[in-house]
PDB file of C-alpha atoms and ligand atoms in Angstrom:
ATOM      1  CA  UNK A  12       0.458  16.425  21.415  1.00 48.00           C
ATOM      2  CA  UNK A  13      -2.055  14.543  19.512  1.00 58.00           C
ATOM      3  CA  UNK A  14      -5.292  16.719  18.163  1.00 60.00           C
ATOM      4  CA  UNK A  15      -5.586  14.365  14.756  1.00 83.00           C
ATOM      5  CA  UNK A  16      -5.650  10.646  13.240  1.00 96.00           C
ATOM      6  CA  UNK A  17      -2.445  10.052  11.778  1.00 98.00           C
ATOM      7  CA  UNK A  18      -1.967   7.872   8.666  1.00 98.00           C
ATOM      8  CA  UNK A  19       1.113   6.666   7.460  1.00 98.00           C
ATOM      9  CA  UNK A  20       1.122   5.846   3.606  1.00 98.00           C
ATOM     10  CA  UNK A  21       4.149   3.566   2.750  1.00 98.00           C
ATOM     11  CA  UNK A  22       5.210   4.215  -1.124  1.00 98.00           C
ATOM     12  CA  UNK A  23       2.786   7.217  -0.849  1.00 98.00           C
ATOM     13  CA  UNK A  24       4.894   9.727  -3.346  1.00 98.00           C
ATOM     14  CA  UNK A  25       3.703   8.194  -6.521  1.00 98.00           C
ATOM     15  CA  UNK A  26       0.633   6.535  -7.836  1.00 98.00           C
ATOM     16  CA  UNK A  27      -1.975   5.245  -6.011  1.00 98.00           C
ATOM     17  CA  UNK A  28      -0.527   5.806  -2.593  1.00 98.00           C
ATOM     18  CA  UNK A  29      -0.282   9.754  -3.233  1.00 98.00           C
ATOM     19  CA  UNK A  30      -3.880   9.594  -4.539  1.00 98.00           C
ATOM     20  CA  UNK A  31      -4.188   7.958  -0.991  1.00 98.00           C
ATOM     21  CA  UNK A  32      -2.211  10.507   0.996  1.00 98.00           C
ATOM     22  CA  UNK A  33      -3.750  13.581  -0.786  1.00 98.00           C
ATOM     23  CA  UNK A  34      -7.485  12.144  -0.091  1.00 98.00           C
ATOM     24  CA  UNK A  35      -6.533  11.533   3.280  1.00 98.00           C
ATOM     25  CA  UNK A  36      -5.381  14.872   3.959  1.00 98.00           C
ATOM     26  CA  UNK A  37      -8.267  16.198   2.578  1.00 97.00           C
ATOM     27  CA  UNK A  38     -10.281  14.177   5.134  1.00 97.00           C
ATOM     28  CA  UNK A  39      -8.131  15.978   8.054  1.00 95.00           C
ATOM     29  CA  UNK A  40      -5.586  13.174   8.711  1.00 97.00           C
ATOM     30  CA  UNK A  41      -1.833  14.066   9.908  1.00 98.00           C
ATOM     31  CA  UNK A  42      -0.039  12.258   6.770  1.00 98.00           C
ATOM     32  CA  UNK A  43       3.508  10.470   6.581  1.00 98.00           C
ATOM     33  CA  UNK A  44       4.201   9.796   2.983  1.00 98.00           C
ATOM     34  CA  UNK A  45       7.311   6.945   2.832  1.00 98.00           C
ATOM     35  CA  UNK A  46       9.116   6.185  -0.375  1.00 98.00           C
ATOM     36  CA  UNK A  47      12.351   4.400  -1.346  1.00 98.00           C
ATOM     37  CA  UNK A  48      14.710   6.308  -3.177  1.00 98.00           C
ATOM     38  CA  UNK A  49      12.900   8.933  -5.247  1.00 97.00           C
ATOM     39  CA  UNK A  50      12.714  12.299  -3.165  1.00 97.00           C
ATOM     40  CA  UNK A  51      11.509  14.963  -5.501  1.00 98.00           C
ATOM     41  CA  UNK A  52       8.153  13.209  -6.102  1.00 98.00           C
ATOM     42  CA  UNK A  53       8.123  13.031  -2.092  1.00 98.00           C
ATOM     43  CA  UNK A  54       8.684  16.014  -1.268  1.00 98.00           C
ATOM     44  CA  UNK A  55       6.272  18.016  -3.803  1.00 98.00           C
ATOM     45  CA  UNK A  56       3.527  16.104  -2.525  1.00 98.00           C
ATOM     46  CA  UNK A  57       4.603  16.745   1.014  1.00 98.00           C
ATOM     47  CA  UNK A  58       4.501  20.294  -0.059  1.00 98.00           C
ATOM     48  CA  UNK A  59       1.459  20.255  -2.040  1.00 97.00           C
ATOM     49  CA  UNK A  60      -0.596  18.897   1.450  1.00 97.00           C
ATOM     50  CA  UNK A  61       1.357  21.250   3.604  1.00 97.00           C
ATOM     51  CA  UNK A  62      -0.325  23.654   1.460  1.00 96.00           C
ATOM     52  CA  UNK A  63      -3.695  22.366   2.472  1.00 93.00           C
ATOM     53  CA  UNK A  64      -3.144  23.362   6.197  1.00 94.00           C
ATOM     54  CA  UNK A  65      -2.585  19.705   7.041  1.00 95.00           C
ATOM     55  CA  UNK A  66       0.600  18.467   8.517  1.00 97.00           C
ATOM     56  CA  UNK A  67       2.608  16.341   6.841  1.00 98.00           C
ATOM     57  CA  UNK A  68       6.101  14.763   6.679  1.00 98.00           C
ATOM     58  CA  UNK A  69       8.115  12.383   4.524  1.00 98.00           C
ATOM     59  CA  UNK A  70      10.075   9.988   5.300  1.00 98.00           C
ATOM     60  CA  UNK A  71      12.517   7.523   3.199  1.00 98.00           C
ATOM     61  CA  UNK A  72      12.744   4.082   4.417  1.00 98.00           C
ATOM     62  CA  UNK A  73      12.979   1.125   2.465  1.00 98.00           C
ATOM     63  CA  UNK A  74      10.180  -0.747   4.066  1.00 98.00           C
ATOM     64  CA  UNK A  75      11.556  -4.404   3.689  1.00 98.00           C
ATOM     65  CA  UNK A  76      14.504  -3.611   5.692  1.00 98.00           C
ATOM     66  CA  UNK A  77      13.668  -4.077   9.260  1.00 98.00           C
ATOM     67  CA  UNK A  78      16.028  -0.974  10.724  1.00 98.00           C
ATOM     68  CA  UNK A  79      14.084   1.382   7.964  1.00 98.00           C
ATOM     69  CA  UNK A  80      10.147   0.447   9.095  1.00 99.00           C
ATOM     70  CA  UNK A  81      12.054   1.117  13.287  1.00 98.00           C
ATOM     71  CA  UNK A  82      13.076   4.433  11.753  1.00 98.00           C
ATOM     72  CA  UNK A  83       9.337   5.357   9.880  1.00 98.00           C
ATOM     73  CA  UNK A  84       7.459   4.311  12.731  1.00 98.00           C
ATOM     74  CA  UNK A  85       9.713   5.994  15.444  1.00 98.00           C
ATOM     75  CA  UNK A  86       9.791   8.817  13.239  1.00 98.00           C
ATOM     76  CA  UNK A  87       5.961   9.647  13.078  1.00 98.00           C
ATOM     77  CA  UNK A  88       5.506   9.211  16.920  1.00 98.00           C
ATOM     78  CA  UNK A  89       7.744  11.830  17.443  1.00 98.00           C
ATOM     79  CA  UNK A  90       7.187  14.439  14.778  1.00 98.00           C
ATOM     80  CA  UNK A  91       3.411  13.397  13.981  1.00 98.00           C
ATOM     81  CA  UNK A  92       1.555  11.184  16.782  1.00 98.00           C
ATOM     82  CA  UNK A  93       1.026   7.750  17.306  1.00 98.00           C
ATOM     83  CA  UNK A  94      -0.388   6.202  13.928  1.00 98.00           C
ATOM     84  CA  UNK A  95      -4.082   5.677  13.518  1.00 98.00           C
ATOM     85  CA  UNK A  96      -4.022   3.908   9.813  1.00 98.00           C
ATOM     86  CA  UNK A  97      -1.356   2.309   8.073  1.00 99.00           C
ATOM     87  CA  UNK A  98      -1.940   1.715   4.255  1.00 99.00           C
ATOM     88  CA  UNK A  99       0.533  -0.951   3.368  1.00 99.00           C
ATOM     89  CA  UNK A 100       0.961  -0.142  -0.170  1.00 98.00           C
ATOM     90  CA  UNK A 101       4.866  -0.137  -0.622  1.00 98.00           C
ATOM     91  CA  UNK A 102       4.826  -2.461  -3.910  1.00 98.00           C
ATOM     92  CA  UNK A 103       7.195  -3.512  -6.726  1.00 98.00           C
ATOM     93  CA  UNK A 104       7.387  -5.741  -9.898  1.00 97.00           C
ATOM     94  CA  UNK A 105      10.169  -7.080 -12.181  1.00 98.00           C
ATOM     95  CA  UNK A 106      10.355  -6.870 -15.986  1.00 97.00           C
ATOM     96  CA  UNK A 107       7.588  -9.742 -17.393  1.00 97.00           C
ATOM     97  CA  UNK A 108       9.350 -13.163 -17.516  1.00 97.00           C
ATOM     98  CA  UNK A 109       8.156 -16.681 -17.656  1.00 98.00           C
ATOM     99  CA  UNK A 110       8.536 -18.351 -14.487  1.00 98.00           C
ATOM    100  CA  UNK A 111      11.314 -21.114 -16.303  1.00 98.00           C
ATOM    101  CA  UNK A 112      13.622 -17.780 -16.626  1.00 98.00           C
ATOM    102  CA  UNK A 113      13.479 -16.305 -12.730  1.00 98.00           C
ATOM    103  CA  UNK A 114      16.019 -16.509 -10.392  1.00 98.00           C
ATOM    104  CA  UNK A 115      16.465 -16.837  -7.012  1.00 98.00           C
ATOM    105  CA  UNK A 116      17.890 -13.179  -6.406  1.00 98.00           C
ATOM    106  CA  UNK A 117      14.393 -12.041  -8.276  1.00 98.00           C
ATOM    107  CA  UNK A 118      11.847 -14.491  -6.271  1.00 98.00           C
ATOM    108  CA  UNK A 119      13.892 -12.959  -3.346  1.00 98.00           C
ATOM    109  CA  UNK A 120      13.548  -9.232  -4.077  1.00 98.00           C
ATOM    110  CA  UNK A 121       9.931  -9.569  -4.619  1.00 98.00           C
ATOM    111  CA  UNK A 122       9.103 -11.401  -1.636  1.00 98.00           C
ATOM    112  CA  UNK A 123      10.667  -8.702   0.707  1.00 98.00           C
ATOM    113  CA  UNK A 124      10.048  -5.918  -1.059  1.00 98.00           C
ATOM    114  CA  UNK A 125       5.850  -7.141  -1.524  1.00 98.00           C
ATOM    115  CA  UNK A 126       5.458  -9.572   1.470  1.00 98.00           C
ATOM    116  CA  UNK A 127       7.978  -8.861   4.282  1.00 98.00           C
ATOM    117  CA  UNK A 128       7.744  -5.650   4.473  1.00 99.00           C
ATOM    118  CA  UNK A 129       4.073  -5.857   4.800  1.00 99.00           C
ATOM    119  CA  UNK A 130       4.686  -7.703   8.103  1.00 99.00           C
ATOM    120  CA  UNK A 131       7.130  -5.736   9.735  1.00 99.00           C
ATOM    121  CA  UNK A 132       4.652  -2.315   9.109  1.00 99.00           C
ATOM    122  CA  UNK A 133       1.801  -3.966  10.290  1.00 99.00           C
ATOM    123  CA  UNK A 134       4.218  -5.047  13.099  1.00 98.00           C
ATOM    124  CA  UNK A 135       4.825  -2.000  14.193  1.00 98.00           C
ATOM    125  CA  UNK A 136       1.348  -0.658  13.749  1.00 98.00           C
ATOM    126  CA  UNK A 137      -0.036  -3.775  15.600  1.00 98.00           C
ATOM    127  CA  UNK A 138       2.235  -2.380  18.356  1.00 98.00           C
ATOM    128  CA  UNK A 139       1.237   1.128  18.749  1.00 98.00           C
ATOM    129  CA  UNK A 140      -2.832   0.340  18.139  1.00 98.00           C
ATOM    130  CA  UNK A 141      -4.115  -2.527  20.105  1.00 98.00           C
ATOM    131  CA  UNK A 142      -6.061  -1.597  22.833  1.00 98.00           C
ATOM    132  CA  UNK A 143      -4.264  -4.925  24.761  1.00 98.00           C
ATOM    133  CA  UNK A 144      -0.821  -2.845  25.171  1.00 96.00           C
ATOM    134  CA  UNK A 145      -2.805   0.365  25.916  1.00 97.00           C
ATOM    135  CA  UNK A 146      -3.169   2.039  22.331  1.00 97.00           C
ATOM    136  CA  UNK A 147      -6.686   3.606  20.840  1.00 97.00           C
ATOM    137  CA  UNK A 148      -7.151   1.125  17.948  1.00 98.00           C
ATOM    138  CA  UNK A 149      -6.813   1.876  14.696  1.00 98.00           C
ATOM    139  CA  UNK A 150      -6.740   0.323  10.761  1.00 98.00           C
ATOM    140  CA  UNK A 151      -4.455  -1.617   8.802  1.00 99.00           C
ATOM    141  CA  UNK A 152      -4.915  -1.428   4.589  1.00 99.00           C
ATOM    142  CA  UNK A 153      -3.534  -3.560   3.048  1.00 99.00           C
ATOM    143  CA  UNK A 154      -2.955  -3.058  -0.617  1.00 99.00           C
ATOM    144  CA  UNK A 155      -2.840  -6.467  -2.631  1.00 98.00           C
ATOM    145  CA  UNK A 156      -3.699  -7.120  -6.323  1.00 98.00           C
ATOM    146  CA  UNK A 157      -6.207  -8.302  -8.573  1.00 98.00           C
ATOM    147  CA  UNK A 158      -3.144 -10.618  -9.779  1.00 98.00           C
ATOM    148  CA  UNK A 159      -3.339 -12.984  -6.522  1.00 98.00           C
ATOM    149  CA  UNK A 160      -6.798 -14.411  -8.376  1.00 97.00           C
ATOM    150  CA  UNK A 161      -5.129 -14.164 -11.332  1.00 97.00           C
ATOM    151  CA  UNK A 162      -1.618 -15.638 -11.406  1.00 98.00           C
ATOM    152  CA  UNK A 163      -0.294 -13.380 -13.710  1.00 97.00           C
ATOM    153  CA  UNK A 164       0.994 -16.189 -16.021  1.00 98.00           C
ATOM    154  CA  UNK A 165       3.635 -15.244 -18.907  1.00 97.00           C
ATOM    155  CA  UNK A 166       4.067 -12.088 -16.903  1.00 97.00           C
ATOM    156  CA  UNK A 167       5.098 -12.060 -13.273  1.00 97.00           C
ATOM    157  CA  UNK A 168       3.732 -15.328 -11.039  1.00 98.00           C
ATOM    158  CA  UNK A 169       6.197 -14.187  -8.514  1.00 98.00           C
ATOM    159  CA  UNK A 170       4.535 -10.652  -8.119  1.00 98.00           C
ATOM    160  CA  UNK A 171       1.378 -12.582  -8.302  1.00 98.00           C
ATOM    161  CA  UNK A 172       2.019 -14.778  -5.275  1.00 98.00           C
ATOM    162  CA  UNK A 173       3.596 -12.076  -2.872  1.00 98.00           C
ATOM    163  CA  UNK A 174       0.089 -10.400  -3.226  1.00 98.00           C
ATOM    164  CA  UNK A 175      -1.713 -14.219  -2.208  1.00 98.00           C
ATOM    165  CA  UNK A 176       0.279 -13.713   0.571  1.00 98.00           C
ATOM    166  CA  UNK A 177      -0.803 -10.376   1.241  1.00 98.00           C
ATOM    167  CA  UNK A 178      -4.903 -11.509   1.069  1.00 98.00           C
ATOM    168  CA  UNK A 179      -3.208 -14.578   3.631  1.00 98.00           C
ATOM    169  CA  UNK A 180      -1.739 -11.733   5.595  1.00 98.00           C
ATOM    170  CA  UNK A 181      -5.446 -10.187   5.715  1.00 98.00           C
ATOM    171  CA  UNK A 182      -6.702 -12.700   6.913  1.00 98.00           C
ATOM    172  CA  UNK A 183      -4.920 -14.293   9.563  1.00 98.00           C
ATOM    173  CA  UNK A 184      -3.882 -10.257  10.790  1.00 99.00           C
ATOM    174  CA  UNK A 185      -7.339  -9.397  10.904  1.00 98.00           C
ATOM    175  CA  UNK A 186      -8.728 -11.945  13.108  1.00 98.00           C
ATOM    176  CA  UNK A 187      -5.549 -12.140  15.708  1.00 98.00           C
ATOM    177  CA  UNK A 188      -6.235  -8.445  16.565  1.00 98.00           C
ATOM    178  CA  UNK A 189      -9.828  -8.216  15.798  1.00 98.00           C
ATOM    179  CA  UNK A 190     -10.218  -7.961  19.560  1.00 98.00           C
ATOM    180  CA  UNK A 191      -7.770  -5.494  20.316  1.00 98.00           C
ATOM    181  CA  UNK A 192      -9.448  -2.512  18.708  1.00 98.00           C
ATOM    182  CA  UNK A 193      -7.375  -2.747  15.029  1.00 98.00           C
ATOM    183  CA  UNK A 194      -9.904  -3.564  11.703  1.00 98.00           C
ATOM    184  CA  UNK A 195      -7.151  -5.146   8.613  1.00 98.00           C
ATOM    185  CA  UNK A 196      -9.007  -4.643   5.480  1.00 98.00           C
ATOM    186  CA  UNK A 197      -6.996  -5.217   1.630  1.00 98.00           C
ATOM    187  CA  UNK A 198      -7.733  -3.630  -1.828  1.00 98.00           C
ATOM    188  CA  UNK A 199      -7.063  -5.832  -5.220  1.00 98.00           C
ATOM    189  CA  UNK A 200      -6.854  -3.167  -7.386  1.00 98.00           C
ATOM    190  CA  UNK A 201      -6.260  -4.387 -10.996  1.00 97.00           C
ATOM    191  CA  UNK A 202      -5.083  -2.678 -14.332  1.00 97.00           C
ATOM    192  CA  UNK A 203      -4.142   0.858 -12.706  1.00 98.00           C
ATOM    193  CA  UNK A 204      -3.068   3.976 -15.000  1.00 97.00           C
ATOM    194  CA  UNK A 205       0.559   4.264 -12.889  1.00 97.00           C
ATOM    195  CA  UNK A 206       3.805   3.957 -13.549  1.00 95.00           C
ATOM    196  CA  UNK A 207       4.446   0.644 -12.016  1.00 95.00           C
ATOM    197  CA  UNK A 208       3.952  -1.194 -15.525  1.00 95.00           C
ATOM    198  CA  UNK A 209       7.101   0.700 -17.133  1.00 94.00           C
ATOM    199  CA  UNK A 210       8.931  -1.134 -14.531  1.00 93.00           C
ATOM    200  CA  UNK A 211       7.596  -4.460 -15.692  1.00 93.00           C
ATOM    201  CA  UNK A 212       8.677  -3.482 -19.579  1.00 94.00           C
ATOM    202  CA  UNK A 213       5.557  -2.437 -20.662  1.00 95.00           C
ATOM    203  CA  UNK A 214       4.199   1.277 -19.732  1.00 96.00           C
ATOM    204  CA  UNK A 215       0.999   1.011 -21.654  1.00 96.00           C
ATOM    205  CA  UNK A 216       0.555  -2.598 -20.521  1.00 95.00           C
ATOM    206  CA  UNK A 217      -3.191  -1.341 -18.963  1.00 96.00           C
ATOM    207  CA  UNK A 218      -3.962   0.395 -22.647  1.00 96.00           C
ATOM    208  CA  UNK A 219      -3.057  -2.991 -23.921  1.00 95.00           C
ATOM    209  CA  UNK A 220      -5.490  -4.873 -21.761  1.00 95.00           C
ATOM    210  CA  UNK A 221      -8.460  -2.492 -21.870  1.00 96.00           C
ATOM    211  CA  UNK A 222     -10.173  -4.668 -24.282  1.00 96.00           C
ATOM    212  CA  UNK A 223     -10.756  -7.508 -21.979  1.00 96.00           C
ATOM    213  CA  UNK A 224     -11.793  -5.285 -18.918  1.00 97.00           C
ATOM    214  CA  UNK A 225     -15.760  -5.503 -18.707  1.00 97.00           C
ATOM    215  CA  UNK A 226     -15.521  -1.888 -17.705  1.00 98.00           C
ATOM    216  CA  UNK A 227     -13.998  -0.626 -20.882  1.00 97.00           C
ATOM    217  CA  UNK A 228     -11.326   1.330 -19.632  1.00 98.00           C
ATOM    218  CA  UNK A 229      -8.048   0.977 -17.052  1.00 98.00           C
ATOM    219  CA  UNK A 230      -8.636   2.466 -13.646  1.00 98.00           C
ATOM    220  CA  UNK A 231      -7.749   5.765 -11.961  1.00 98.00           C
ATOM    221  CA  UNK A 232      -5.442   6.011  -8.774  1.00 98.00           C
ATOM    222  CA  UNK A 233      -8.383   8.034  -7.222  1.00 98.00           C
ATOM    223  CA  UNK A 234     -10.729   5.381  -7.672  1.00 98.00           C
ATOM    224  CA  UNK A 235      -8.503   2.982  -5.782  1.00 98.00           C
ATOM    225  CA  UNK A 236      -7.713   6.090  -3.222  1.00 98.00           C
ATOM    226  CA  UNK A 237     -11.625   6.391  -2.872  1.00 98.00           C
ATOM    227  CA  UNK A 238     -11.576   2.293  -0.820  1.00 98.00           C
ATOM    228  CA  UNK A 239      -8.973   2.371   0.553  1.00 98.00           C
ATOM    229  CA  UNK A 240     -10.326   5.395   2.603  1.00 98.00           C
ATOM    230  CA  UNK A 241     -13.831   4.212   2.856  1.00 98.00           C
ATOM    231  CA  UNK A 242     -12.149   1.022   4.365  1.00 98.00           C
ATOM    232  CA  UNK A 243     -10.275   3.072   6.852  1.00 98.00           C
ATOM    233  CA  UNK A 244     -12.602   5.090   8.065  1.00 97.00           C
ATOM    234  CA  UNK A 245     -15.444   4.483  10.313  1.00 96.00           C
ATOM    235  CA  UNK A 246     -18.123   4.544   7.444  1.00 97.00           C
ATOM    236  CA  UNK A 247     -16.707   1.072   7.887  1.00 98.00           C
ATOM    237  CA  UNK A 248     -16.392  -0.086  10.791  1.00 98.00           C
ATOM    238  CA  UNK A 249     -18.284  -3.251  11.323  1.00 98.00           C
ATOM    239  CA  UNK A 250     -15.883  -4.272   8.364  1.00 98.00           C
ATOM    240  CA  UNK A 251     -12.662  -6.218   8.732  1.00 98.00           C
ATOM    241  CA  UNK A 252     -10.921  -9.358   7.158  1.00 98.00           C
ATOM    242  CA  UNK A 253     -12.748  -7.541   3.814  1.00 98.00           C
ATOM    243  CA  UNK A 254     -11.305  -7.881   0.585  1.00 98.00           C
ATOM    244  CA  UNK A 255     -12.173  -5.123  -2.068  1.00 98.00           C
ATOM    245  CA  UNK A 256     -11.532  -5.882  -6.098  1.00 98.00           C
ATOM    246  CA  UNK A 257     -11.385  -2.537  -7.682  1.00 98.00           C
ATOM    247  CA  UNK A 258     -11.046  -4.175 -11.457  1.00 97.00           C
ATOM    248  CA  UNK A 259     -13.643  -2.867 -13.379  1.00 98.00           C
ATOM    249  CA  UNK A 260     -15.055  -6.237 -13.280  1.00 97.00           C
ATOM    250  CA  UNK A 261     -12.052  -8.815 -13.923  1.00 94.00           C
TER     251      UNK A 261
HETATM  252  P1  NAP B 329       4.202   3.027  -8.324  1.00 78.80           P
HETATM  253  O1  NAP B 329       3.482   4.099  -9.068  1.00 78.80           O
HETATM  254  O2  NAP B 329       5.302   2.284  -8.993  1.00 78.80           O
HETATM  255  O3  NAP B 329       4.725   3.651  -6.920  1.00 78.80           O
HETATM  256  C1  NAP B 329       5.423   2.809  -6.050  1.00 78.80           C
HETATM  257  C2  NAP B 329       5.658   3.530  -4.745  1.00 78.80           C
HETATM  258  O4  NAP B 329       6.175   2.575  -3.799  1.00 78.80           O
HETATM  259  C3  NAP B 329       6.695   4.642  -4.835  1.00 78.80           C
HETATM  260  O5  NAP B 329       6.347   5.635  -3.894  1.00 78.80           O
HETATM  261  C4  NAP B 329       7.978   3.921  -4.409  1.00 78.80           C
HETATM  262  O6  NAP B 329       8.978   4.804  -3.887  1.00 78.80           O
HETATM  263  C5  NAP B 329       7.433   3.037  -3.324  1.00 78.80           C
HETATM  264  N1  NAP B 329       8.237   1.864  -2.961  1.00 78.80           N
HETATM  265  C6  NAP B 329       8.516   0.772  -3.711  1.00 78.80           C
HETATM  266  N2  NAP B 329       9.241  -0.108  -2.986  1.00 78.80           N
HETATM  267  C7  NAP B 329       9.433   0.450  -1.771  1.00 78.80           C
HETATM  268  C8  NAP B 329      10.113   0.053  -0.598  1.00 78.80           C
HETATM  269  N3  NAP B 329      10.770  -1.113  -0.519  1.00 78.80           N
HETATM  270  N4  NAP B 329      10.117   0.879   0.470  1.00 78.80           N
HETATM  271  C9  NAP B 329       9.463   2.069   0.424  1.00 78.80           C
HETATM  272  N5  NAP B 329       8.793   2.505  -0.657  1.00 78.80           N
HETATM  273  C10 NAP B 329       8.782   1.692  -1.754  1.00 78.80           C
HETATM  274  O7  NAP B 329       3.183   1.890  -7.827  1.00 78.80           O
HETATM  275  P2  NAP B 329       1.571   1.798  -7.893  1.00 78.80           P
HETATM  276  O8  NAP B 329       1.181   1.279  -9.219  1.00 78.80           O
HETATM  277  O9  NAP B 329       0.963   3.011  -7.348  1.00 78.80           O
HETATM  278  O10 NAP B 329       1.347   0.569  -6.870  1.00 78.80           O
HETATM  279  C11 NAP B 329       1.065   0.779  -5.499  1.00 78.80           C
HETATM  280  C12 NAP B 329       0.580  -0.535  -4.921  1.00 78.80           C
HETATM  281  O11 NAP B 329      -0.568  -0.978  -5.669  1.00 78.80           O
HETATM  282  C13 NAP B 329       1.604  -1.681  -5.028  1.00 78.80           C
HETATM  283  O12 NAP B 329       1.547  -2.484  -3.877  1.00 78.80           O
HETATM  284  C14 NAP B 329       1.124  -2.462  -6.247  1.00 78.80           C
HETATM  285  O13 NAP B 329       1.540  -3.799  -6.202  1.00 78.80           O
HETATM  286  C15 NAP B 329      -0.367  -2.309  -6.106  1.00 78.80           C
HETATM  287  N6  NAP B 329      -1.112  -2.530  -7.343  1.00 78.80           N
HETATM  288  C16 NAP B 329      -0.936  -1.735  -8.437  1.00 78.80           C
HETATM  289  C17 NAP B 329      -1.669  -1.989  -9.585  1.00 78.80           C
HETATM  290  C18 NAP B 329      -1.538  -1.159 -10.831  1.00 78.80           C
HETATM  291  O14 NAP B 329      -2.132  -1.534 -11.865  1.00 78.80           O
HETATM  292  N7  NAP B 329      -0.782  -0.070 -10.817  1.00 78.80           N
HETATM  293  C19 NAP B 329      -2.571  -3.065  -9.619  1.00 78.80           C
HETATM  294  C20 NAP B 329      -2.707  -3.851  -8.489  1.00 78.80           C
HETATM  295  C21 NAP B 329      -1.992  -3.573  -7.350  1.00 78.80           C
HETATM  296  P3  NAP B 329      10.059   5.537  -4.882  1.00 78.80           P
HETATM  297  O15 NAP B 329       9.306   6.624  -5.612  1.00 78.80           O
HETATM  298  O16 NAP B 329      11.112   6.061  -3.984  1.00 78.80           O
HETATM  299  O17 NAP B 329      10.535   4.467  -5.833  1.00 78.80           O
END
């Protein structure tokens, strides 16, 4: 059944995981694109790669609900392959708010949404890859944020620290599978043109801050696209437990 890698983008209908899933399917890879709740987006994209002779599918699963990520996963090995990369890039933020003003149902929603559903992808990945249980390997991505160096203070320190815990997830991921044929690598991309900052209040937040980026400017989804494939693919593959910032310097 299988003739091609097979990468599964979660959150890949908008921003930078559809820059992801488009370079990817220009590289020859079998895409899944996952999102939440917004199909249209999903499904031009899907159709937009289709059109490139590459097969694709999408799939809606909320990825920090554990039945959902049973679903995705079950869902590419039958209609697509057994997955070769997972990007974990599936992210979310809340509207900017000093800490002394968050609630528990926030904190919460973050958490799952940014950390735990992190785990239960690369979970299922682990599962499917390592070499112990009879898989071919394969690569985890994780996609964290330049804001776990930062804090994001006066902003969002609870979007902040579910991406620490994604470099923590990195790390400890990385090195438990290491021998089992699976490479975990994580992006910090910082101050992205996307539409992730209208959700924290502020849609030209990254227009705001380009003053204080050494670079001058915000960056591109295809920029952040560009490493996350490079760390994928076997250009890199004496690299794992790496850590990218993709900041223009901050
Ligand atoms: P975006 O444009 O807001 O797109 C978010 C994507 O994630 C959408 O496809 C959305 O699906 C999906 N999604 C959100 N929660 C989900 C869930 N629980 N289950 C499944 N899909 C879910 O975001 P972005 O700016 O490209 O961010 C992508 C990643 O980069 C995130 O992890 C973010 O934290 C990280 N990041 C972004 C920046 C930046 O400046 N933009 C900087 C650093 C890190 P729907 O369309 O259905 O809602």
């Amino acid at each position: 059944m299988q003739n091609k890698k097979v990468a599964i983008i979660t959150g890949g209908s908008r921003g930078i995981g559809a820059a992801t899933a488009k370079l990817f399917a220009k590289k020859g890879y079998a895409i899944c694109i996952n999102y939440k709740t917004q199909s249209t987006p999903a499904q031009k994209l899907t159709q937009d790669i289709l059109d490139l002779g590459t097969a694709c599918i999408a799939v809606q699963a909320d990825v920090s609900i554990e039945e959902d990520v049973n679903r995705l996963f079950s869902t590419v090995d039958k209609e697509l392959g057994t997955v070769s990369v997972l990007v974990n890039n599936a992210g979310m933020l809340k509207p900017q708010s000093k800490l002394v003003d968050m609630t528990a149902d926030r904190i919460n929603e973050v958490l799952i949404n940014n950390v735990t559903s992190y785990f239960l992808c690369s979970r299922e990945a682990v599962k499917r890859m390592s070499t112990s249980t009879g898989g071919s390997g394969g690569v985890i991505v994780n996609v964290s944020s330049g804001a776990a160096k930062s804090g994001s203070p006066n902003e969002y320190i609870d979007y902040a620290a579910s991406k620490g815990a994604i470099d923590t997830l990195t790390r400890g991921l990385s090195l438990e599978v290491a021998s089992e044929g699976i490479r975990v690598n994580c992006v910090r991309p910082g101050l992205i043109y996307t539409d992730m900052h209208a959700d924290g209040g502020e849609p030209n937040r990254v227009q705001r801050l380009e003053s204080i980026i050494p670079l001058g400017r915000g960056g591109q989804v295809t920029e952040v696209a560009e490493a996350i494939y490079w760390l994928a693919s076997e250009k890199s593959s004496f690299s794992t437990n790496n850590y990218l910032d993709l900041a223009g310097g901050l």
